[in-house]
XYZ file of C-alpha atoms in Angstrom:
663
model
C -0.229 0.028 0.125
C 1.379 3.584 -0.551
C -0.064 6.878 0.493
C -1.409 7.769 -2.934
C -4.043 4.392 -2.941
C -4.641 5.511 0.921
C -6.046 8.647 0.002
C -7.696 7.150 -2.938
C -9.523 4.803 -0.723
C -10.823 8.022 0.907
C -14.312 9.429 0.265
C -14.580 13.040 -0.766
C -15.375 14.490 3.453
C -12.502 11.846 4.229
C -10.011 13.051 1.715
C -11.079 17.009 2.352
C -10.133 16.435 6.288
C -6.940 14.414 6.041
C -5.051 16.753 3.305
C -6.343 19.989 4.758
C -3.535 22.760 5.386
C -5.349 24.768 8.107
C -3.098 24.678 11.398
C -6.265 23.565 13.628
C -8.937 21.555 12.567
C -11.942 19.230 14.235
C -13.232 16.111 12.294
C -16.840 15.228 13.675
C -16.861 11.413 12.361
C -20.376 9.765 12.892
C -20.220 6.561 13.827
C -19.012 3.885 11.240
C -17.776 6.875 9.227
C -13.956 5.796 9.142
C -12.389 7.925 11.698
C -9.051 5.843 12.531
C -8.998 5.619 8.352
C -8.638 9.377 8.602
C -6.249 9.989 11.358
C -4.078 7.219 9.667
C -4.402 9.088 5.991
C -3.619 12.265 8.261
C -0.608 11.038 10.022
C 0.748 9.491 6.245
C -0.230 12.730 4.303
C 2.184 14.879 6.773
C 4.792 12.364 6.442
C 4.607 12.907 2.466
C 4.449 15.915 2.894
C 8.106 16.103 4.447
C 7.290 16.632 8.275
C 9.399 13.995 10.007
C 7.890 11.176 11.885
C 8.994 11.482 15.102
C 7.435 15.387 15.029
C 3.898 13.702 14.804
C 2.310 12.724 18.366
C -0.699 10.777 17.803
C -2.967 10.832 21.255
C -5.251 8.067 21.842
C -7.193 6.582 24.719
C -5.822 3.016 24.561
C -2.761 1.437 23.934
C -4.517 -0.724 21.355
C -5.987 2.160 19.313
C -2.300 4.116 19.334
C -0.629 0.347 17.868
C -2.859 0.014 15.298
C -2.859 3.796 13.981
C 1.066 3.257 13.645
C 0.932 0.008 12.158
C -1.197 1.213 9.439
C 0.602 4.293 8.794
C 4.006 1.937 8.660
C 2.048 -0.339 6.128
C 1.679 2.421 3.393
C 4.806 4.421 4.060
C 7.392 1.584 5.422
C 10.758 2.875 6.742
C 9.339 6.425 6.593
C 7.323 6.130 9.006
C 9.912 5.354 11.331
C 9.660 7.154 14.526
C 6.121 7.813 14.584
C 4.566 8.099 18.192
C 1.209 7.275 19.013
C -0.035 6.802 22.544
C -2.347 7.355 25.608
C -2.376 10.663 27.287
C -0.784 9.437 30.413
C 1.793 7.543 28.266
C 2.871 11.126 26.690
C 2.818 12.950 29.725
C 5.320 10.428 31.407
C 7.619 10.419 28.029
C 8.081 14.331 28.439
C 8.580 13.588 32.470
C 10.939 11.076 31.863
C 13.129 13.200 29.446
C 13.092 16.413 30.984
C 12.145 15.857 34.939
C 14.302 18.737 36.099
C 11.829 20.765 33.996
C 8.397 19.654 35.510
C 10.202 20.211 38.883
C 10.600 16.454 39.715
C 13.447 14.602 40.452
C 12.872 11.097 40.677
C 8.991 9.793 41.263
C 7.263 6.576 41.442
C 3.961 5.823 39.831
C 1.226 4.587 42.192
C -2.218 3.144 41.135
C -5.772 3.051 42.305
C -5.110 0.284 44.530
C -2.166 2.380 46.462
C -4.673 5.218 46.494
C -7.334 3.273 47.910
C -4.503 2.299 50.517
C -3.559 5.634 51.607
C -7.176 6.939 51.332
C -7.982 4.171 53.978
C -5.126 4.755 56.337
C -5.997 8.573 56.304
C -9.491 8.215 56.990
C -9.319 5.596 60.057
C -11.481 3.194 61.216
C -15.496 4.190 61.225
C -16.144 5.430 64.947
C -18.883 2.703 66.304
C -21.065 5.295 67.563
C -20.971 7.154 63.922
C -20.301 4.592 61.651
C -21.170 6.305 58.230
C -19.353 9.895 59.046
C -17.287 9.734 56.150
C -17.263 9.025 52.466
C -15.524 5.247 52.319
C -12.478 5.152 50.834
C -13.337 4.143 47.260
C -15.749 7.105 47.306
C -12.879 9.507 48.477
C -10.480 8.187 45.890
C -13.171 8.667 42.960
C -14.066 12.130 44.322
C -10.520 13.298 44.154
C -10.211 11.908 40.844
C -13.237 13.488 39.429
C -12.224 17.130 40.990
C -8.722 17.142 39.405
C -10.121 15.619 36.016
C -12.347 18.338 35.805
C -10.668 21.179 37.290
C -13.571 21.799 40.096
C -13.105 23.012 43.473
C -13.946 19.908 46.113
C -16.945 21.911 47.154
C -18.122 21.725 43.753
C -17.385 17.984 42.898
C -18.502 17.245 46.508
C -22.138 18.635 45.527
C -22.014 16.888 42.336
C -20.604 13.387 43.466
C -21.424 12.990 46.953
C -23.999 15.734 48.058
C -24.838 13.694 51.222
C -21.812 14.347 52.414
C -21.327 17.884 52.006
C -21.547 18.917 55.972
C -18.304 17.164 56.065
C -16.477 19.202 54.039
C -13.609 20.046 56.192
C -12.631 16.572 57.161
C -12.999 15.638 53.580
C -10.429 18.471 52.552
C -8.263 17.405 55.860
C -7.672 14.101 54.341
C -6.857 15.034 50.742
C -4.427 17.477 51.955
C -2.766 14.818 53.804
C -2.690 12.708 51.344
C -0.886 15.203 48.791
C 1.637 16.060 51.620
C 2.375 11.931 51.682
C 2.408 11.621 48.462
C 4.807 14.338 47.796
C 7.224 13.101 50.808
C 7.419 9.690 48.686
C 8.115 11.408 45.307
C 4.808 9.219 44.408
C 2.472 10.553 41.164
C -0.738 9.154 40.822
C -2.576 8.985 37.562
C -3.945 12.171 37.749
C -0.775 14.122 39.038
C 1.260 12.637 35.589
C -1.313 14.881 33.677
C -1.725 17.846 35.987
C 2.459 18.131 36.569
C 2.539 18.725 32.752
C -0.299 20.325 31.992
C 0.659 23.123 35.297
C 4.126 23.444 33.708
C 3.302 24.291 30.577
C 0.642 26.731 31.449
C 3.467 28.300 33.532
C 6.183 28.024 31.214
C 6.382 29.569 27.739
C 9.623 27.658 27.143
C 8.795 24.444 27.990
C 5.672 24.610 25.991
C 7.801 25.961 22.659
C 10.349 22.418 23.633
C 7.080 20.486 23.659
C 5.789 21.851 20.258
C 9.330 21.253 18.975
C 9.099 17.650 19.231
C 5.426 17.717 18.498
C 4.664 20.145 15.381
C 1.853 17.988 14.858
C -1.089 16.614 17.685
C -3.507 14.580 16.403
C -6.145 13.721 18.848
C -8.574 10.878 18.255
C -11.856 10.404 20.354
C -12.105 14.232 21.385
C -15.107 13.807 22.547
C -13.929 11.704 25.763
C -11.051 14.397 26.845
C -11.591 16.016 30.258
C -10.994 19.529 31.585
C -7.461 18.552 32.697
C -6.635 16.837 29.160
C -7.986 20.186 27.454
C -5.515 22.263 29.962
C -2.828 19.781 28.276
C -3.240 20.643 24.746
C -4.167 24.449 25.539
C -0.811 25.968 25.994
C 0.369 24.355 22.740
C -2.207 26.419 20.705
C -0.939 28.606 18.104
C 2.609 26.369 18.546
C 1.822 23.393 17.308
C -0.838 21.815 14.669
C -3.993 20.367 16.248
C -6.143 17.874 14.398
C -9.072 16.406 16.642
C -10.946 13.941 15.805
C -14.304 12.611 17.679
C -17.946 12.169 17.872
C -20.134 14.389 20.154
C -23.064 11.541 19.597
C -20.810 9.513 21.467
C -19.452 10.978 24.681
C -20.369 8.487 27.501
C -17.504 8.741 30.048
C -19.293 12.116 32.176
C -19.255 9.922 35.103
C -15.538 9.794 34.683
C -15.161 13.649 34.137
C -14.930 13.643 30.123
C -16.443 17.104 28.874
C -18.875 16.802 26.261
C -17.945 20.758 25.616
C -14.807 19.812 24.440
C -16.079 18.921 21.225
C -19.107 20.800 21.451
C -17.331 24.175 21.817
C -14.330 23.390 20.300
C -14.798 26.632 17.825
C -14.992 29.046 20.548
C -12.035 27.653 22.374
C -10.126 27.165 19.022
C -11.694 30.455 16.784
C -9.201 29.653 13.530
C -10.452 25.828 13.298
C -11.933 24.263 10.818
C -14.851 21.758 11.058
C -15.032 18.738 9.029
C -18.087 16.125 9.121
C -17.947 12.757 8.358
C -21.597 11.327 7.945
C -21.019 8.387 5.527
C -21.283 5.183 7.637
C -19.600 1.674 6.032
C -20.759 -0.112 9.256
C -24.766 -0.510 9.144
C -27.576 -0.531 6.658
C -29.786 2.325 6.442
C -32.508 0.652 8.643
C -30.505 0.296 11.727
C -28.915 4.378 10.986
C -32.531 5.791 10.507
C -33.543 4.048 14.168
C -29.645 5.635 15.299
C -30.489 8.833 13.575
C -34.230 9.041 15.490
C -33.255 8.555 18.812
C -30.720 12.066 18.296
C -33.323 13.610 16.468
C -35.541 13.190 19.614
C -33.194 15.191 21.533
C -33.125 19.082 22.759
C -29.285 18.995 21.769
C -28.675 19.913 18.227
C -26.099 16.946 17.198
C -26.831 18.287 13.789
C -25.750 14.783 12.436
C -27.508 12.254 9.865
C -25.772 9.263 8.750
C -26.174 7.367 5.742
C -25.337 4.266 4.974
C -22.738 3.269 2.165
C -24.569 -0.247 1.841
C -27.688 0.887 1.786
C -30.968 -0.926 2.497
C -31.009 -4.103 4.852
C -33.402 -5.441 7.652
C -35.235 -3.340 9.779
C -34.527 -3.437 13.543
C -36.685 -5.544 15.597
C -37.580 -4.927 19.202
C -38.702 -8.289 21.336
C -40.942 -7.831 24.672
C -40.911 -10.689 27.493
C -42.373 -11.302 30.518
C -39.083 -10.842 32.664
C -35.229 -10.836 32.211
C -35.287 -14.867 32.501
C -37.138 -15.448 29.636
C -35.215 -12.565 27.911
C -31.900 -13.844 28.392
C -32.708 -17.276 27.470
C -34.571 -15.927 24.435
C -31.306 -14.417 23.450
C -29.203 -17.601 23.872
C -31.579 -19.955 22.093
C -31.948 -17.309 19.540
C -28.008 -17.285 18.526
C -27.819 -20.929 19.069
C -30.313 -21.668 16.116
C -28.941 -18.993 13.726
C -25.511 -21.321 14.776
C -27.050 -24.779 14.100
C -29.694 -23.741 11.489
C -28.410 -21.331 9.521
C -24.369 -22.081 9.778
C -23.863 -18.503 11.034
C -20.248 -18.553 13.046
C -20.762 -17.806 16.766
C -18.555 -14.459 16.474
C -21.147 -13.081 14.431
C -22.768 -12.179 17.329
C -22.703 -9.780 19.793
C -25.075 -9.183 23.018
C -24.404 -5.277 24.824
C -25.391 -4.699 28.169
C -25.196 -1.846 30.758
C -22.829 -3.403 33.161
C -21.488 -6.699 34.212
C -23.923 -6.949 36.920
C -26.383 -6.847 33.942
C -24.546 -9.735 32.414
C -25.341 -12.235 34.623
C -28.913 -13.635 33.444
C -27.622 -14.153 29.844
C -24.250 -15.293 30.996
C -26.451 -18.026 32.782
C -28.661 -18.636 29.922
C -25.714 -18.821 27.781
C -24.284 -21.592 29.907
C -27.306 -23.364 29.934
C -27.595 -23.373 26.436
C -24.160 -24.573 25.598
C -23.498 -21.170 24.055
C -19.512 -20.455 23.879
C -19.059 -16.789 24.669
C -16.232 -14.214 26.175
C -17.615 -11.489 28.427
C -15.747 -8.080 27.768
C -16.041 -5.301 29.901
C -15.289 -4.780 33.768
C -12.151 -5.567 35.095
C -8.893 -5.009 33.781
C -6.197 -8.045 33.886
C -3.774 -5.914 35.832
C -6.671 -4.767 38.221
C -7.559 -8.223 39.332
C -7.153 -8.647 43.180
C -4.830 -11.941 42.217
C -2.565 -10.057 39.749
C -2.209 -7.113 42.048
C -1.166 -9.234 45.043
C 1.754 -10.774 42.229
C 2.686 -6.934 40.985
C 2.855 -6.142 44.868
C 6.096 -8.511 44.925
C 7.251 -7.584 41.806
C 7.157 -3.739 42.824
C 9.154 -4.276 45.906
C 11.310 -6.274 44.108
C 12.008 -2.782 41.372
C 11.562 -0.354 44.396
C 12.294 -1.915 47.953
C 10.955 1.948 48.873
C 7.653 1.296 47.797
C 5.880 1.068 51.099
C 2.309 0.557 49.821
C 3.342 -2.820 47.664
C 5.135 -4.018 51.191
C 1.759 -3.488 52.683
C -0.025 -5.562 49.907
C 2.282 -8.133 50.045
C 2.987 -8.693 53.550
C -0.821 -9.011 54.335
C -1.079 -11.495 51.812
C 0.436 -14.342 54.281
C -1.324 -16.103 57.093
C -1.408 -14.131 60.518
C -0.264 -10.921 58.861
C -2.500 -8.104 59.521
C -2.276 -4.428 58.614
C -0.859 -2.982 61.886
C 2.216 -5.799 62.206
C 2.412 -5.205 58.197
C 2.962 -1.624 58.757
C 5.127 -2.131 61.854
C 7.570 -4.228 59.591
C 6.932 -2.156 56.139
C 8.644 0.839 58.300
C 11.829 -1.172 59.186
C 12.099 -2.476 55.678
C 12.286 1.036 54.485
C 15.038 1.780 56.930
C 17.265 -0.981 55.197
C 20.483 -0.466 52.809
C 20.235 -3.108 50.335
C 18.302 -6.172 49.506
C 20.137 -8.510 51.539
C 19.249 -7.191 54.427
C 15.458 -7.040 53.719
C 15.543 -10.284 53.075
C 17.216 -10.880 56.011
C 14.480 -9.209 58.004
C 11.655 -10.990 56.432
C 13.431 -14.429 57.304
C 13.706 -12.918 60.886
C 10.040 -11.988 60.983
C 9.375 -15.974 60.056
C 5.749 -15.917 58.579
C 6.920 -16.174 55.071
C 7.945 -19.722 54.115
C 11.227 -20.586 53.104
C 10.891 -21.848 49.647
C 9.107 -18.438 49.084
C 12.141 -16.323 50.616
C 14.479 -18.617 48.108
C 12.990 -17.314 45.063
C 12.606 -13.802 46.105
C 16.352 -14.404 46.341
C 16.555 -15.416 42.632
C 14.021 -12.556 41.719
C 16.500 -10.034 42.975
C 19.441 -11.254 41.025
C 17.358 -11.502 37.775
C 15.642 -8.385 37.810
C 16.594 -7.735 34.194
C 14.750 -10.783 33.039
C 11.640 -9.737 33.187
C 9.509 -12.857 32.132
C 11.950 -15.230 34.689
C 11.247 -12.629 37.399
C 7.327 -13.250 36.994
C 7.321 -16.794 36.645
C 9.595 -16.599 40.239
C 7.058 -14.413 41.474
C 4.341 -16.925 40.749
C 5.959 -19.698 42.131
C 6.884 -17.958 44.989
C 3.072 -16.730 45.870
C 1.531 -19.674 44.527
C 0.675 -21.824 47.446
C -0.676 -18.620 49.433
C -2.947 -17.232 46.539
C -4.420 -20.703 46.205
C -5.226 -20.773 50.042
C -6.409 -17.143 49.661
C -8.576 -17.508 46.736
C -9.758 -21.313 47.320
C -13.303 -20.133 47.440
C -13.228 -17.928 44.560
C -12.461 -19.600 41.406
C -8.814 -20.061 41.590
C -8.245 -22.416 38.458
C -9.666 -19.171 36.272
C -7.353 -16.803 38.264
C -4.510 -19.136 37.753
C -4.900 -18.723 34.001
C -4.659 -15.120 34.344
C -0.944 -15.216 35.688
C -0.219 -17.043 32.096
C -1.362 -13.670 30.341
C 0.816 -11.667 32.583
C 3.768 -13.963 31.415
C 2.732 -13.162 27.973
C 2.898 -9.457 28.227
C 6.146 -9.957 30.511
C 8.218 -11.348 27.468
C 7.988 -8.020 25.846
C 10.134 -5.784 28.280
C 13.658 -6.108 29.343
C 13.319 -4.164 32.095
C 10.837 -4.656 35.455
C 10.278 -0.833 36.204
C 9.391 -0.209 32.454
C 6.693 -3.182 32.546
C 5.201 -1.894 36.019
C 5.178 1.501 34.776
C 3.420 1.226 31.137
C 0.541 -1.213 32.802
C -0.270 0.830 35.743
C -0.587 3.512 33.271
C -2.819 1.605 31.108
C -4.123 -1.520 32.317
C -4.941 -4.004 29.735
C -8.218 -6.025 29.642
C -7.966 -9.501 29.721
C -10.163 -9.947 26.267
C -7.297 -7.931 24.870
C -5.099 -10.477 24.995
C -7.907 -13.104 24.190
C -9.067 -11.613 21.386
C -5.581 -12.272 19.724
C -6.883 -15.796 19.536
C -9.217 -15.993 16.829
C -11.616 -17.982 18.843
C -15.087 -18.576 17.558
C -17.430 -17.330 20.291
C -20.248 -14.744 20.993
C -19.300 -11.895 22.265
C -20.837 -10.250 25.482
C -19.910 -6.995 25.902
C -20.867 -3.778 27.908
C -21.672 -0.710 26.062
C -18.885 1.354 27.614
C -16.214 -1.230 26.636
C -17.961 -1.818 23.002
C -16.636 1.687 21.538
C -15.130 0.772 18.182
C -16.280 -2.817 18.243
C -18.860 -4.078 15.615
C -20.677 -7.092 15.082
C -23.077 -8.518 12.021
C -26.082 -9.318 14.601
C -26.183 -7.628 17.846
C -28.298 -7.643 20.510
C -29.271 -4.589 23.321
C -30.098 -6.676 25.892
C -32.859 -4.963 28.682
C -33.759 -1.602 26.950
C -36.671 -1.625 29.256
C -38.008 1.881 31.011
C -35.858 2.536 34.171
C -32.755 1.345 32.251
C -32.747 3.878 29.679
C -32.300 6.588 30.631
C -31.354 4.488 34.085
C -33.189 5.565 36.770
C -30.289 7.030 38.721
C -30.083 9.733 35.928
C -34.043 10.628 35.923
C -34.345 14.430 36.326
C -30.953 15.590 35.325
C -30.777 16.957 31.866
C -27.236 16.119 31.267
C -27.210 12.690 32.906
C -30.258 11.741 30.722
C -28.643 12.934 27.646
C -25.387 10.915 28.326
C -27.635 8.152 28.872
C -29.110 8.620 25.071
C -25.460 8.483 23.648
C -24.921 5.522 25.603
C -27.759 3.679 23.688
C -26.630 5.577 20.720
C -23.186 3.627 20.992
C -24.944 0.602 21.259
C -27.237 0.778 18.222
C -24.566 1.858 16.090
C -22.716 -1.384 16.761
C -24.719 -3.363 14.361
C -23.765 -4.023 10.683
C -26.617 -6.389 9.455
C -29.016 -6.864 12.097
C -30.182 -5.155 15.209
C -31.991 -6.783 18.102
C -33.507 -4.990 21.018
C -35.195 -7.021 23.666
C -37.048 -5.053 27.077
C -39.076 -6.625 29.864
C -43.019 -5.997 29.850
C -42.647 -3.410 32.682
C -45.322 -0.771 32.953
C -43.348 1.980 34.882
C -44.815 5.151 35.771
C -42.874 8.107 34.027
C -43.593 11.712 33.512
C -41.913 14.235 31.190
C -40.193 16.762 33.165
C -38.668 20.229 32.304
C -35.483 21.850 33.569
C -34.761 25.186 34.416
C -33.981 26.454 31.014
C -37.201 25.056 29.213
C -35.640 21.671 28.602
C -37.768 18.897 28.081
C -35.833 15.945 29.848
C -37.209 12.047 28.564
C -38.143 9.603 31.252
C -37.863 6.542 28.505
C -36.150 7.228 25.125
C -38.450 4.544 23.159
C -41.667 5.641 23.956
C -42.220 7.144 20.754
C -40.975 4.358 18.552
C -43.010 3.494 15.490
C -43.414 0.111 13.304
C -41.690 1.802 10.324
C -38.696 2.484 12.652
C -38.537 -1.117 14.511
C -40.966 -4.027 14.137
C -42.399 -5.530 17.584
C -42.744 -9.002 18.762
C -44.500 -9.482 22.321
C -43.448 -13.228 23.712
C -45.881 -14.386 26.595
C -44.910 -17.323 29.140
C -43.766 -20.237 27.256
C -46.292 -22.685 27.688
C -49.200 -24.072 25.877
C -52.154 -21.709 26.292
C -55.943 -20.534 25.193
C -56.712 -17.739 23.776
C -58.826 -16.878 26.989
C -55.608 -17.697 29.264
C -53.323 -15.502 27.200
C -55.512 -12.592 27.414
C -55.848 -13.164 31.441
C -51.724 -13.328 31.486
C -51.678 -10.328 29.024
C -53.490 -7.992 31.787
C -51.405 -9.567 34.484
C -48.386 -8.574 32.922
C -49.699 -5.000 31.982
C -50.644 -4.452 35.565
C -47.249 -5.164 36.962
C -46.257 -1.621 37.376
C -43.654 -0.541 39.995
C -40.180 0.499 40.272
C -37.518 -2.029 38.911
C -35.661 -2.375 42.176
C -32.786 -4.212 40.450
């Protein structure tokens, strides 16, 4: 492939964007409209125009997206593309911090992850007073609140009002905990996820010379998934405006991470923030048929927000979406599993042609049970990341103390793994270990402590001498902990957890340095499915909608599109949250290529339309006004033989089943 063939493959809208001469631009790319292809073509075009590849920085939200873009540019240009950088925002900031730590006010530092933060907040918060057990937010809530305030760049009081209004009276105590958290981080030279971005953003805003230096090594910034950026990420880009060229790609209708601090306005108000920017629109969809897009377009048209978006199918017409209605979630799940099985057995459709989209891992539980019952092979994607699972964290705690014996948080986790070691004794011992000058002294202290079995101590000693062989170090770590972890997780699916360690070994092989391995995956945790996806297994994909962006499948089932779910009951009455819920459903609908099947339960819930202070309508159920020309319907009654009379009685009983869905 060459640049010419890459450009020739683009439609006129994509070509115009990829070859623009303007300094700053925003490409509004609808779902399935070739967003990645346009970024790839843009990078290749710039290199072909004489821009050195190492002066182009692509910013994405996942490692997978970054490596895919670089691979495609290299395929088109070969050696010319050598040096092209693509990474997540966090990895990009780490690249800058490692190159010029002193310019950012740092000497040496260690990265801490969410579990480490939780440990610190737990220690700072202290135990609940028995008389007042719920006075302060839990450590996890404190951690989320802190991160939300940092990423949205809001005052603690504003973030508290939005996230945990029930704790407003305790703001002084919460502020004191967070202040102490920051003091402890600085004392130990720790940076958490948010610090990595905040340190760079603050330094760029304060130092013109530093912004000039970054612009000199990043003449062109290409930002993917702009709708998912938060105010802190925008603060990174802002000091570089006018110094570097900004090419941002995104879809405002797919902004679904507001709960993490993503700012819908970064894309909606782009023109106000970058007045000289040119706006391009990609509206030709290559993924779905027009009937699927008609339903997706209709969903956006119902919104008071002007998305000004109408996707058109390159593939033309196809099958109309279908809505199936069931008495309950068990019948719904069973029907989905059986329908997929029939398509596989009767029509010969591969299992992998089918994708089932759910709101959360919790929402998937009935469908998983039905798949197992019907003997349908599936993989679940969403929720937990591989290196965020408890047993892998346990292994990482050992690897971390081998890499950095001064990591007191890792020592706490590692020590409390062993029988008979509680928080108090672990805390005392970790302080002793921090006072030791070399690893021999540390090992001697651990032997004297007497709680870690001798074979494990021998393996730890070997790990110290094999620190530069990451794969060997990981294997020794697994061997050292295996017996104890098997006991700890005896009733918690140990055999599956043991399989996860094989995946960690696969990742370790790619690294030369233990520190580098730990840092990379702490910054951008890799999902179990990302590794498993590399094996071409023929299985059904069961996936959460928040994990589904960028995915597609021939036949898609969107489960439980019931009132109280879209929008979710917890969003009711809040204009912005309800509109984000609309975008969640939009993302789900636009995954389907050939067939879109919606399923819901026949619950009649009381719901009323609301208006906010600005006179905007807040919808209570998105599919209330769904018409037959957009989507056909089929009602499934109880799966037993019944007379017309009993069917009518049952139907009445179902329609009277109103009330709140308390799930």
